[in-house]
Coordinates of C-alpha atoms and ligand atoms in Angstrom, one line a residue:
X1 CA 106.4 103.6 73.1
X2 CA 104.5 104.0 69.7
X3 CA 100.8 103.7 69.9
X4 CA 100.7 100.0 69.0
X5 CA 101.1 97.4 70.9
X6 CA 103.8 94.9 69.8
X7 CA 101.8 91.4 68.6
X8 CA 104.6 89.8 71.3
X9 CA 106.9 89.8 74.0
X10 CA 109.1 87.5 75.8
X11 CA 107.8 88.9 79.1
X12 CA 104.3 90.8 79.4
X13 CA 104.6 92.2 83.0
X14 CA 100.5 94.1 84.2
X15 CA 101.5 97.2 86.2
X16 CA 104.1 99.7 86.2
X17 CA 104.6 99.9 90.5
X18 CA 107.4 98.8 91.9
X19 CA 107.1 95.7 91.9
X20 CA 106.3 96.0 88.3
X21 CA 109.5 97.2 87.7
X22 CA 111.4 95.2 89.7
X23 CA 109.8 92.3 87.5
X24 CA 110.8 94.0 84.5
X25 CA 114.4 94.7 85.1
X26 CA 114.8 91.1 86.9
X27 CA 113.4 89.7 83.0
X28 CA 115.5 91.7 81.3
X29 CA 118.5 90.6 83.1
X30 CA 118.2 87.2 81.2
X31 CA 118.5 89.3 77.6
X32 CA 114.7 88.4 76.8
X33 CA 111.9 91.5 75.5
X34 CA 110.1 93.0 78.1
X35 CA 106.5 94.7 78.0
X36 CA 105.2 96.4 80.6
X37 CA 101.0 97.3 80.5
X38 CA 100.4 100.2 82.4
X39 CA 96.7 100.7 82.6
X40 CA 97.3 104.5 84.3
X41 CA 97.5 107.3 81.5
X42 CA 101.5 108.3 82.2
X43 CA 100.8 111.1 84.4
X44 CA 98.8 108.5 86.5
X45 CA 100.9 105.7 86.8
X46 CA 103.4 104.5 89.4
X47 CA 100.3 102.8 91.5
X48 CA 100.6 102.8 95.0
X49 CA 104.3 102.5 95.0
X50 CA 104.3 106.4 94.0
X51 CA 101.9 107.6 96.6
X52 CA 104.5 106.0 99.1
X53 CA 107.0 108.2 101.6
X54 CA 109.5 105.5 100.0
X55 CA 109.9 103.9 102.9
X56 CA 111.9 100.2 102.7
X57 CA 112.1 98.0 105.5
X58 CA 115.3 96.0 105.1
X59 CA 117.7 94.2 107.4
X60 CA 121.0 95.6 108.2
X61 CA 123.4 94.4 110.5
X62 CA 125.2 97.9 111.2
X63 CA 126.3 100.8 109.5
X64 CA 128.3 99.7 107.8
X65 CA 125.8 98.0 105.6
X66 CA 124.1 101.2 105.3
X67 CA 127.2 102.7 104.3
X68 CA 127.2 100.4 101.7
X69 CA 123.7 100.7 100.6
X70 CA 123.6 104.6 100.7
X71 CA 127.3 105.6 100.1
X72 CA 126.3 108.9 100.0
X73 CA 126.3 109.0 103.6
X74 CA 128.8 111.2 105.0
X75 CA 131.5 110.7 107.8
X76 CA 129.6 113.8 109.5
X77 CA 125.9 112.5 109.6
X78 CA 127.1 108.6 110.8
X79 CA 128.7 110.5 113.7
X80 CA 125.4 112.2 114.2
X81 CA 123.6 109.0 114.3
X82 CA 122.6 106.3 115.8
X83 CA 121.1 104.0 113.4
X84 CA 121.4 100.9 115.7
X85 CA 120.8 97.4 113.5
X86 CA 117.5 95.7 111.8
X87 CA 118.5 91.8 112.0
X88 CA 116.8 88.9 110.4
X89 CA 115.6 88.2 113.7
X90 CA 114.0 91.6 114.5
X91 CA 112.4 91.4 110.8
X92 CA 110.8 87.8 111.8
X93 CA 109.7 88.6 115.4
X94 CA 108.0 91.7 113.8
X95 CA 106.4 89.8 110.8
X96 CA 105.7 86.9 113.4
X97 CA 104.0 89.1 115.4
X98 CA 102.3 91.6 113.7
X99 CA 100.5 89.0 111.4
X100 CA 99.7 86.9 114.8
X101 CA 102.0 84.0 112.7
X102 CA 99.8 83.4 110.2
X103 CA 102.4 84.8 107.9
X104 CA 103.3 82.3 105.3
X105 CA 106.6 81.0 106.7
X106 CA 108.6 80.1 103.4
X107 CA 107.7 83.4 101.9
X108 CA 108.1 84.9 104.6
X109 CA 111.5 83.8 105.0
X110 CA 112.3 85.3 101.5
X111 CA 111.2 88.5 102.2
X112 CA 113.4 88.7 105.1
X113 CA 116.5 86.9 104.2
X114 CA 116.3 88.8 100.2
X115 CA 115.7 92.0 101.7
X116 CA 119.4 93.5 102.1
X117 CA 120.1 91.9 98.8
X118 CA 118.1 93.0 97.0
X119 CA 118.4 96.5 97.8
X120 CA 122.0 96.4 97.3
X121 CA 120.4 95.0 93.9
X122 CA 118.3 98.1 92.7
X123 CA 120.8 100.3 94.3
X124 CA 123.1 98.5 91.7
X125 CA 120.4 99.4 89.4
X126 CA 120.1 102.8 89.8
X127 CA 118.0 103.2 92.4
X128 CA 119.4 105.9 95.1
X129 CA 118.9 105.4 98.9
X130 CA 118.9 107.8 101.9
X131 CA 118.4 107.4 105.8
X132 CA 114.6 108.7 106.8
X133 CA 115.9 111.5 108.8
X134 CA 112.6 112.9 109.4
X135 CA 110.1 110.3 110.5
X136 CA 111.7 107.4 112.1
X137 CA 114.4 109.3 113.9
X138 CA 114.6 111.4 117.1
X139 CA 117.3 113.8 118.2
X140 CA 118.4 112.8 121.5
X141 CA 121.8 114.8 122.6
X142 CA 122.8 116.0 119.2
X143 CA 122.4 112.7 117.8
X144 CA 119.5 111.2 115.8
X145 CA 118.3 107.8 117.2
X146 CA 116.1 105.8 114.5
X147 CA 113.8 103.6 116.2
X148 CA 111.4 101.1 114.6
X149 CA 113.5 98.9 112.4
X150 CA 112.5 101.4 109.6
X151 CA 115.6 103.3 108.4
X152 CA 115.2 103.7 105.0
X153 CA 114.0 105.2 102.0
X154 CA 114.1 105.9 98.4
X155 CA 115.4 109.3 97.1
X156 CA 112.4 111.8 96.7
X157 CA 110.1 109.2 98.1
X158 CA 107.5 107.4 95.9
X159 CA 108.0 109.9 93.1
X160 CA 111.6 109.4 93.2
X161 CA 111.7 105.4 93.2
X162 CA 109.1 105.1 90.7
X163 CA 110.8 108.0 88.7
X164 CA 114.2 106.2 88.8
X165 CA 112.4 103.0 88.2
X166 CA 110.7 104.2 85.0
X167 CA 114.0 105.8 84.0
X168 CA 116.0 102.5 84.2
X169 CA 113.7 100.3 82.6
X170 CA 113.6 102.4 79.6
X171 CA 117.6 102.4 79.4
X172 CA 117.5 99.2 79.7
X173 CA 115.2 98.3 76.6
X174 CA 112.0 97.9 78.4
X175 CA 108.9 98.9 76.3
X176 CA 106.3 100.6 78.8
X177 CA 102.7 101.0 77.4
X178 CA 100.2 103.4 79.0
X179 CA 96.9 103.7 78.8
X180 CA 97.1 99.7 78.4
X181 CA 94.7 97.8 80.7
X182 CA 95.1 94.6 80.7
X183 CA 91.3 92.4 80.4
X184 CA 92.3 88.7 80.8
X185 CA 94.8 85.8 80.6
X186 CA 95.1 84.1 77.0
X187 CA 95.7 80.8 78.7
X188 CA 95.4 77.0 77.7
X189 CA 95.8 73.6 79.3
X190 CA 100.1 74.7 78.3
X191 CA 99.5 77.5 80.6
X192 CA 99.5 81.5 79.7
X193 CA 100.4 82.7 76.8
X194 CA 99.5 86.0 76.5
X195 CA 97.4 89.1 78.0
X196 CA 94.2 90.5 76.3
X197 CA 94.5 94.0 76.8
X198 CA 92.3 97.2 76.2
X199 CA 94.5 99.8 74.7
X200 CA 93.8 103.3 72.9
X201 CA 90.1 101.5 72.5
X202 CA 91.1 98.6 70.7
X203 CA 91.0 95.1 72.2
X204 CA 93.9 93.0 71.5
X205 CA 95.6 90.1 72.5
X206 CA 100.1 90.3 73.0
X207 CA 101.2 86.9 73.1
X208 CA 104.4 86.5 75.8
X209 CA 105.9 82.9 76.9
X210 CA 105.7 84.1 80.7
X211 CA 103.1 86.6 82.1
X212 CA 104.0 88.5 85.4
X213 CA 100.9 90.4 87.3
X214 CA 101.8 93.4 89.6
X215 CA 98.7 94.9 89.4
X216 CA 98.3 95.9 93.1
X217 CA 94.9 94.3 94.9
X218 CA 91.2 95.5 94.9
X219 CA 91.1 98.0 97.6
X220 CA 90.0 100.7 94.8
X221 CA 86.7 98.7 94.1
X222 CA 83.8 99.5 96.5
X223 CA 81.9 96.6 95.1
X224 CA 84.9 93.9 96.2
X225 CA 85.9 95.5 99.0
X226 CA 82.2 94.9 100.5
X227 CA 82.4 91.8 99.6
X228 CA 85.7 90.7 100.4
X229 CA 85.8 93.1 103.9
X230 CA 82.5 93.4 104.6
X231 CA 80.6 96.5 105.4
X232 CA 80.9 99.0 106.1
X233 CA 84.0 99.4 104.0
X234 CA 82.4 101.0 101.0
X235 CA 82.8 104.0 102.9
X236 CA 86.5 103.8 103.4
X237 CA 88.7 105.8 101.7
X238 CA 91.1 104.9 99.5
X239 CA 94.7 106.3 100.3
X240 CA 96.5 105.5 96.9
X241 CA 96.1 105.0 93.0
X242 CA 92.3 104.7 92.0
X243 CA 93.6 101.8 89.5
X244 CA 94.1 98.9 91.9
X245 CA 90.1 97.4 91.6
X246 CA 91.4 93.9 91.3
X247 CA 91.7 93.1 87.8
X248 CA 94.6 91.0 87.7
X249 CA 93.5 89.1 90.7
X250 CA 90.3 88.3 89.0
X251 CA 91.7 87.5 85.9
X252 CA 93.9 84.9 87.4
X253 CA 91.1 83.6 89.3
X254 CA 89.4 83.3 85.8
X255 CA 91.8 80.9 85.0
X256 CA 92.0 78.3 88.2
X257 CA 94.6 80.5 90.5
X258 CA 93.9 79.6 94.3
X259 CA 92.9 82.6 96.2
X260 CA 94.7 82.9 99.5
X261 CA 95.8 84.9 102.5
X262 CA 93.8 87.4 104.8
X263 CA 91.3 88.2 102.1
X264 CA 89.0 90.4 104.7
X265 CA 91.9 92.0 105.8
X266 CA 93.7 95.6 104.8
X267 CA 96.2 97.8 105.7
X268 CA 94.5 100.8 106.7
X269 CA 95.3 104.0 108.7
X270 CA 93.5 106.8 110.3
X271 CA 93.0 109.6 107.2
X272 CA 92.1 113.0 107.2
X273 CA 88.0 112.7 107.7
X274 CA 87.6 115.3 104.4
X275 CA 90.2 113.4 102.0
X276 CA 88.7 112.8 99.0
X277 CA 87.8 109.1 97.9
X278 CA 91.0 108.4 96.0
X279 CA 94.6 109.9 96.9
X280 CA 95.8 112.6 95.8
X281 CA 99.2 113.0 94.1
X282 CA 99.7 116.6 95.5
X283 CA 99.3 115.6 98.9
X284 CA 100.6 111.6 98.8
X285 CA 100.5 110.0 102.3
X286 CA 100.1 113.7 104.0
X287 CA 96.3 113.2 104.8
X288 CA 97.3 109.9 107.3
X289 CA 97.7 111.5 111.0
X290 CA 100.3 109.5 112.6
X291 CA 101.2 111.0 116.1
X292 CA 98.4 109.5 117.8
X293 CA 100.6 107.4 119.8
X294 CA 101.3 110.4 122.3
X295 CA 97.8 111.9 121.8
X296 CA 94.0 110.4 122.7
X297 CA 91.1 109.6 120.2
X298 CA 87.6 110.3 120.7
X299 CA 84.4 108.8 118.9
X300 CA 81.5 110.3 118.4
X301 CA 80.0 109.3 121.8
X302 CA 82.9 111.1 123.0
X303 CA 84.9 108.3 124.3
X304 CA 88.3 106.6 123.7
X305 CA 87.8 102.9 121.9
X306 CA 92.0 101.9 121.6
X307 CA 94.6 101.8 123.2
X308 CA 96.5 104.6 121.5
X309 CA 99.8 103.8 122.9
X310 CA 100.0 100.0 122.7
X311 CA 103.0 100.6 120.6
X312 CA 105.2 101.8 118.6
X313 CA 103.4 103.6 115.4
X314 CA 104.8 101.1 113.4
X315 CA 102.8 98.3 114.8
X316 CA 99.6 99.8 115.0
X317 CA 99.1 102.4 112.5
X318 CA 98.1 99.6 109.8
X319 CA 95.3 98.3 112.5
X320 CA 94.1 101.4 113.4
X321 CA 92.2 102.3 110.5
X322 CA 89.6 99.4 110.6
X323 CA 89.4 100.2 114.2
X324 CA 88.4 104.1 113.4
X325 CA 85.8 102.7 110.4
X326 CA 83.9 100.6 113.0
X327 CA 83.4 103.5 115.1
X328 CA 79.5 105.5 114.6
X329 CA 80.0 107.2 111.9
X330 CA 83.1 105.9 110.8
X331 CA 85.4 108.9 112.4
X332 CA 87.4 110.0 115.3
X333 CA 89.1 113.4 116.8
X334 CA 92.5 112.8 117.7
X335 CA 93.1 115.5 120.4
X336 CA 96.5 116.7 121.6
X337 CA 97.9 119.7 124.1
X338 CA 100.7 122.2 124.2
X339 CA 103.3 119.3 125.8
X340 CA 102.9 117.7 122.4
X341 CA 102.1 120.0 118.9
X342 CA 105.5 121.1 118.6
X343 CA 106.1 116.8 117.9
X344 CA 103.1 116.2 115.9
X345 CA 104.6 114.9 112.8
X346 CA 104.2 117.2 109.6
X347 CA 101.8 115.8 108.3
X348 CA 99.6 117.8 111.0
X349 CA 100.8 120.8 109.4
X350 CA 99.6 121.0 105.9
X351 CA 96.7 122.6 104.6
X352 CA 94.1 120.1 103.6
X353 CA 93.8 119.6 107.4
X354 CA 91.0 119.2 109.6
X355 CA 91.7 120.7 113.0
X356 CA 90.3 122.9 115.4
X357 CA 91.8 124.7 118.3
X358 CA 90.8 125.9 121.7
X359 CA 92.2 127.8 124.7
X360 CA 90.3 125.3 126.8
X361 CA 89.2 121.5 127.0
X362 CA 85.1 123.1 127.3
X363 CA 85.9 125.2 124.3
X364 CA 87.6 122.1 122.3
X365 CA 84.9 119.6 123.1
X366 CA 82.5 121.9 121.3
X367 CA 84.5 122.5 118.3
X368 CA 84.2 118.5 117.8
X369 CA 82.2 118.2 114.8
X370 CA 79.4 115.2 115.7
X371 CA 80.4 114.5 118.5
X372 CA 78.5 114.1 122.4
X373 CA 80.8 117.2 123.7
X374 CA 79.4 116.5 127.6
X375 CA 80.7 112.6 127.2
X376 CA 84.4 113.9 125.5
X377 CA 85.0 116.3 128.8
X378 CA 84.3 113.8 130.9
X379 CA 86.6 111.1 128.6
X380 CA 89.5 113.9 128.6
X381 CA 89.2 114.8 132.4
X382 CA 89.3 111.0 133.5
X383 CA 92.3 110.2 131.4
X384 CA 94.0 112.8 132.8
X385 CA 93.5 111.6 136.6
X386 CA 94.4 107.9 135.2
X387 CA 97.8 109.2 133.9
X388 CA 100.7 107.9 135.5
X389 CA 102.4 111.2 136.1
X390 CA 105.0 109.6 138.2
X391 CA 106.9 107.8 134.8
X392 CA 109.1 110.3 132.7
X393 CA 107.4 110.2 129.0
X394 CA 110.4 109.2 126.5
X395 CA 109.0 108.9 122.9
X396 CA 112.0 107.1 122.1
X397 CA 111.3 103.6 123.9
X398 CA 107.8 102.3 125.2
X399 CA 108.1 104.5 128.4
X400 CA 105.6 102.3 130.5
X401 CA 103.9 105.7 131.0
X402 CA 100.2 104.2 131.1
X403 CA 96.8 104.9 132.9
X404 CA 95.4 103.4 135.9
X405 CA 91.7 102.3 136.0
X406 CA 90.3 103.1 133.1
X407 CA 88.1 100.3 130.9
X408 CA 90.5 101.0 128.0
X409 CA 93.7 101.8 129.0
X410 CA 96.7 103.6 127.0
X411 CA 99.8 102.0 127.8
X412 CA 102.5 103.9 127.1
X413 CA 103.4 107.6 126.4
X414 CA 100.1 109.0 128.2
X415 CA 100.3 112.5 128.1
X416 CA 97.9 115.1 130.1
X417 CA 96.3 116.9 128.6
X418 CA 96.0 120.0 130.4
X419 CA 98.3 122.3 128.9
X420 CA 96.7 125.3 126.3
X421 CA 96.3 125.2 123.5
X422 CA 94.9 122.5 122.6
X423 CA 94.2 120.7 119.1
X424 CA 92.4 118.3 117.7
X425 CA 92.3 116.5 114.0
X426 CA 89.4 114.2 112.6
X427 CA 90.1 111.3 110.7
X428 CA 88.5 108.7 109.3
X429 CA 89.6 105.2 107.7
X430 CA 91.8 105.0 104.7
X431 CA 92.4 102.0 102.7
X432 CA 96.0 101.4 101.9
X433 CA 95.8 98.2 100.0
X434 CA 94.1 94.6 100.9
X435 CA 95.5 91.7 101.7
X436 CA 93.6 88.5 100.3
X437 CA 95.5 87.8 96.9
X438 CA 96.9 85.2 94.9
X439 CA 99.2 82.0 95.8
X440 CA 102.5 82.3 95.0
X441 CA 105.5 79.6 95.8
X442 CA 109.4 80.2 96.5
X443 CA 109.9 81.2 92.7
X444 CA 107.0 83.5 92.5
X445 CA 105.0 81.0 90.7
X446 CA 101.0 81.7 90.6
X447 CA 99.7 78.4 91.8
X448 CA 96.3 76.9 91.1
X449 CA 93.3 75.5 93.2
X450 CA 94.8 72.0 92.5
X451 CA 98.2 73.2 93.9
X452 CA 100.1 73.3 90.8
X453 CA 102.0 75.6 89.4
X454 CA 100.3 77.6 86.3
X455 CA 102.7 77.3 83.6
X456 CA 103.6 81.0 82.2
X457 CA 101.8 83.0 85.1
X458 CA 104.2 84.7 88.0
X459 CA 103.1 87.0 90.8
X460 CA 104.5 89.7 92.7
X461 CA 103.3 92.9 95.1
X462 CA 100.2 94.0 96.7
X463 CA 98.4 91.3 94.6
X464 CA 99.6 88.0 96.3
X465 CA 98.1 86.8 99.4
X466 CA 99.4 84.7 102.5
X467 CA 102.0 87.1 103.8
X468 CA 100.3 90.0 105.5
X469 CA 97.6 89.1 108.3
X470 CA 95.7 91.7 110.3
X471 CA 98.8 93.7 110.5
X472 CA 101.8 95.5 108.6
X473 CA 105.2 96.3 109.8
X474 CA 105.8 99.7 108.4
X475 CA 107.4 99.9 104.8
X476 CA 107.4 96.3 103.9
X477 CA 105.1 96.7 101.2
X478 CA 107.8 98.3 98.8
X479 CA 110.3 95.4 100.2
X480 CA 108.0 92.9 99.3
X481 CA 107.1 93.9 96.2
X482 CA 110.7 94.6 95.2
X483 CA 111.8 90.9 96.7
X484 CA 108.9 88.8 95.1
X485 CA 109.3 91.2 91.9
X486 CA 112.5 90.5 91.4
X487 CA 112.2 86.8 91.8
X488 CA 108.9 86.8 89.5
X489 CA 110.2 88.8 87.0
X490 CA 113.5 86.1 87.2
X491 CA 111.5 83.0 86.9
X492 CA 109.3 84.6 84.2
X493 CA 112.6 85.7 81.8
X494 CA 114.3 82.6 82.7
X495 CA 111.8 80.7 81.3
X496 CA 111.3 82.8 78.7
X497 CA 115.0 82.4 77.7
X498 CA 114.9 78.6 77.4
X499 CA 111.7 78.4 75.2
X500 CA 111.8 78.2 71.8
X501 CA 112.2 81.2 69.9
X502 CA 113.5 83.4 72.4
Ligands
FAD601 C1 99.7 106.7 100.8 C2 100.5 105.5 100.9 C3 101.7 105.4 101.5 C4 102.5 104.3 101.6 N1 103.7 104.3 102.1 C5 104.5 103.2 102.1 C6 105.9 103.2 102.4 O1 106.4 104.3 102.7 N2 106.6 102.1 102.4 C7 106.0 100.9 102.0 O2 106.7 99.9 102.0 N3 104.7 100.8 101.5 C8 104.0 102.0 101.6 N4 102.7 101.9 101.1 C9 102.2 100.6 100.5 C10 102.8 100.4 99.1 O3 102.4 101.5 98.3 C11 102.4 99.2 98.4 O4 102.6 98.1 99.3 C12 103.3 99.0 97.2 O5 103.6 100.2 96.5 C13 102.6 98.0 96.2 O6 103.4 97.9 95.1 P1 102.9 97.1 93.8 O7 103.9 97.3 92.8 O8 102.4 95.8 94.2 O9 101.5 97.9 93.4 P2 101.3 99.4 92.8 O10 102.5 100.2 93.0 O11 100.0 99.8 93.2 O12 101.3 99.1 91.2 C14 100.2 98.4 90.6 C15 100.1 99.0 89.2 O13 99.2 98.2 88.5 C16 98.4 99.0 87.6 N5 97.2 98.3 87.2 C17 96.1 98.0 87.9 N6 95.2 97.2 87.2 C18 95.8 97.1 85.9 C19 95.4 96.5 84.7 N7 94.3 95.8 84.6 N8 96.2 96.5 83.7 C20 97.5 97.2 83.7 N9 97.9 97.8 84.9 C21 97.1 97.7 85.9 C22 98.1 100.2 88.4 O14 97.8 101.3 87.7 C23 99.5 100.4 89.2 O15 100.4 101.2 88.4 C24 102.0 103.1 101.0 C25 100.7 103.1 100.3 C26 100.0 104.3 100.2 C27 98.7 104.3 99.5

């Protein structure tokens, strides 16, 4: 767009994630203008929601729903497939559980029920779909099982969706402003009705008769995250956008929005130990080190702290992260044999790695940068007595293949390891995105300390609390944002539409 600002829009929507854009096209579907502020110069933006793999949890009741979603799909690779079914059930037993229930039930019942439509929605959009073929499936027979309830994902991953996304707003009329950050609410007693924004370093205020924020949460500012998680998560690293510090949750805030949710909670995974602060575009999600499942990890007192096979990657991977920041010095060596590199995902295989290799266990314990080598032998030799050698390893289900005796067990898929070479990666903690946010009801409404709705101000995306709690089911961060974005971005041009003017 040209390097003004318009003085107004119908719909002012903060971000340009997906979310964002799922806001934006949802507004524009009731014929109302649409600004979106992007506070990332272009060749920033995206947020979060481009450093993703594009990975969309979604229910499906069978293939043929897939089939409908991704028609693509050819006769050949259903045959060579076995993409079983995600119900609504599965979806709320795995939100139920993983957030210990604390997930908010009517939103959380959105999420799931709105999920296959509204995929169906942005593939109607634009938006183009594909099975995950590499990560969530295994090729048992000839045939590749997916496993986890995660079978989906965007064409070219982050890049692609957000890509697409960008693509169809603009063909659909929507202005997109980079570079645009936006400062604070212009809000009354009426309710919102506009955004103050910072833009080519000129303050100015865009009036709009409905605001929606999808500005992602504050897991980019050191100074809330230490406040909001406690220490010591100033050390974490970030794995995403460096542009998510909060501002829209603070702005809303500003104006009387009730905080709510798991607000000294985050998703956070174990992260390449030498990653740099903020993530990197080249690299996305390629620094996380997901095959710990069938591997140990050691601290640097040379001992195991988790169970590393509890379960599936899915469910744990999002946990794991706090776990490996609350260790001394805020790292841990993942350590795998022979048996089990040819598996390690591929993320093990790129460059920015930080791995060393040995012929033997003695050798490997020394190559363990900080860490009590003597105490790490000793660790590796007694998990390898405790194995349960007896019970065949299948990645594919949780085997039961555990330990016996030790103080922290691993319950499934415990390898030896005995079996040269041997590797082992360091990671650290990285910081997906927080959970503590803003209140939102059924329509996406931000809803204040009093318990009303504010009038003008909708919410959608990493931003809004109550719905993730200690935990994360794998790839319902894009599905949320895309559900809630769709329905703020909705409410917001439906509004819009029946005020004067419009
Ligand atoms: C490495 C990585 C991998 C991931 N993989 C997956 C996955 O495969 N599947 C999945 O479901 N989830 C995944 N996630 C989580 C997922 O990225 C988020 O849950 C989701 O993208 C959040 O979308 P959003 O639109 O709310 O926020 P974002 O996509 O982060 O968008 C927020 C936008 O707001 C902008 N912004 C911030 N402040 C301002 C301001 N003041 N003014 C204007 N604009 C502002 C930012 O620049 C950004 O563009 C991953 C995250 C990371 C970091």
């Amino acid at each position: 767009m040209s390097e003004t600002l318009p003085a107004s829009a119908d719909v002012i929507v903060v971000g340009a994630g997906n979310a964002a854009f799922c806001a934006a096209l949802a507004a524009a579907e009731h014929g109302v203008s649409v600004l979106v502020l992007e506070r990332a110069p272009e060749n920033e933006a995206g947020g979060n929601s481009r450093f993703t793999a594009g990975a969309f949890r979604c229910v499906y009741d069978g293939v043929d729903d897939l089939r409908t979603l991704m028609p693509d799909l050819t006769d050949e690779e259903v045959a060579n497939a076995d993409f079983g079914t995600y119900t609504e059930e599965k979806f709320f037993d795995d939100m139920g559980r993983v957030t210990e229930y604390r997930t908010d039930p009517d939103l959380c019942e959105i999420l799931v029920k709105r999920s296959k439509e509204t995929m169906l929605w942005m593939r109607d959009k634009g938006v183009r779909f594909m099975p995950i073929w590499g990560r969530q499936a295994y090729k048992i027979d000839g045939k590749f099982k997916f496993w986890g309830g995660l079978t989906v994902e965007a064409w070219g991953g982050g890049p692609g969706l957000v890509d697409a996304l960008t693509k169809i707003a603009l063909k659909t009329g929507i202005a997109v402003a980079y570079g645009a950050r936006a400062l604070s609410l212009v809000a009354d007693d009426d309710g919102v009705k506009g955004v103050r924004v910072r833009h080519n370093g000129r303050t100015v205020d865009v009036k709009a008769k409905g605001v929606v924020l999808a500005a992602g949460g504050f897991q980019a500012n050191a100074e809330m995250r230490t406040r909001y998680l406690g220490p010591p998560w100033e050390l974490a690293k970030v794995r995403g956008t460096r542009f998510n510090t909060g501002d829209a949750i603070k702005m809303a805030l500003d104006i009387g929005a009730m905080p709510t949710g798991n607000w000294s909670g985050g998703h956070a995974v174990g992260w390449d130990r030498n990653a740099p602060e903020f993530g990197d575009l080249a690299v996305g999600d390629n620094f996380q080190k997901h095959s710990y499942p069938w591997g140990i990890m050691i601290n640097a007192n040379g001992e195991r702290f988790v169970d590393e096979g509890a379960d599936f990657r899915n469910y744990t991977y999002a946990k794991y992260g706090r776990v490996i920041l609350m260790q001394p010095g805020q790292f841990a060596w993942q350590v795998f044999d022979n048996k089990i590199i040819p598996m390690l995902r591929d993320e093990y295989r790129i460059k920015r790695v930080t791995k060393v290799r040995a012929e033997t266990l003695e050798e490997l314990v020394k190559k363990l940068d900080d860490v009590d080598a003597v105490a790490a032998l000793r660790t590796i030799k007694a998990y390898n007595n405790a194995v349960m050698t007896e019970v065949p390893f299948n990645p594919n289900v949780k085997d039961g293949r555990g330990t016996r005796g030790l103080s922290i067990p691993k319950s499934n898929w415990a390898n030896t390891i005995d079996q040269p070479p041997f590797e082992a990666y360091a990671v650290t903690c990285g910081l997906t995105f927080t959970f503590g946010g803003l209140k939102i009801d059924t329509s996406a409404r931000v809803i204040d300390t009093d318990g009303a709705a504010i009038p003008g101000l909708f919410a959608a995306g990493e931003l809004v609390g109550g719905i993730f709690y200690f935990n994360y089911p794998g790839g319902t961060g894009l599905m949320n944002g895309a559900v809630f974005g769709r329905i703020a971005g909705g409410s917001a041009g439906k509004r819009a539409g029946q005020m004067p003017g419009a």
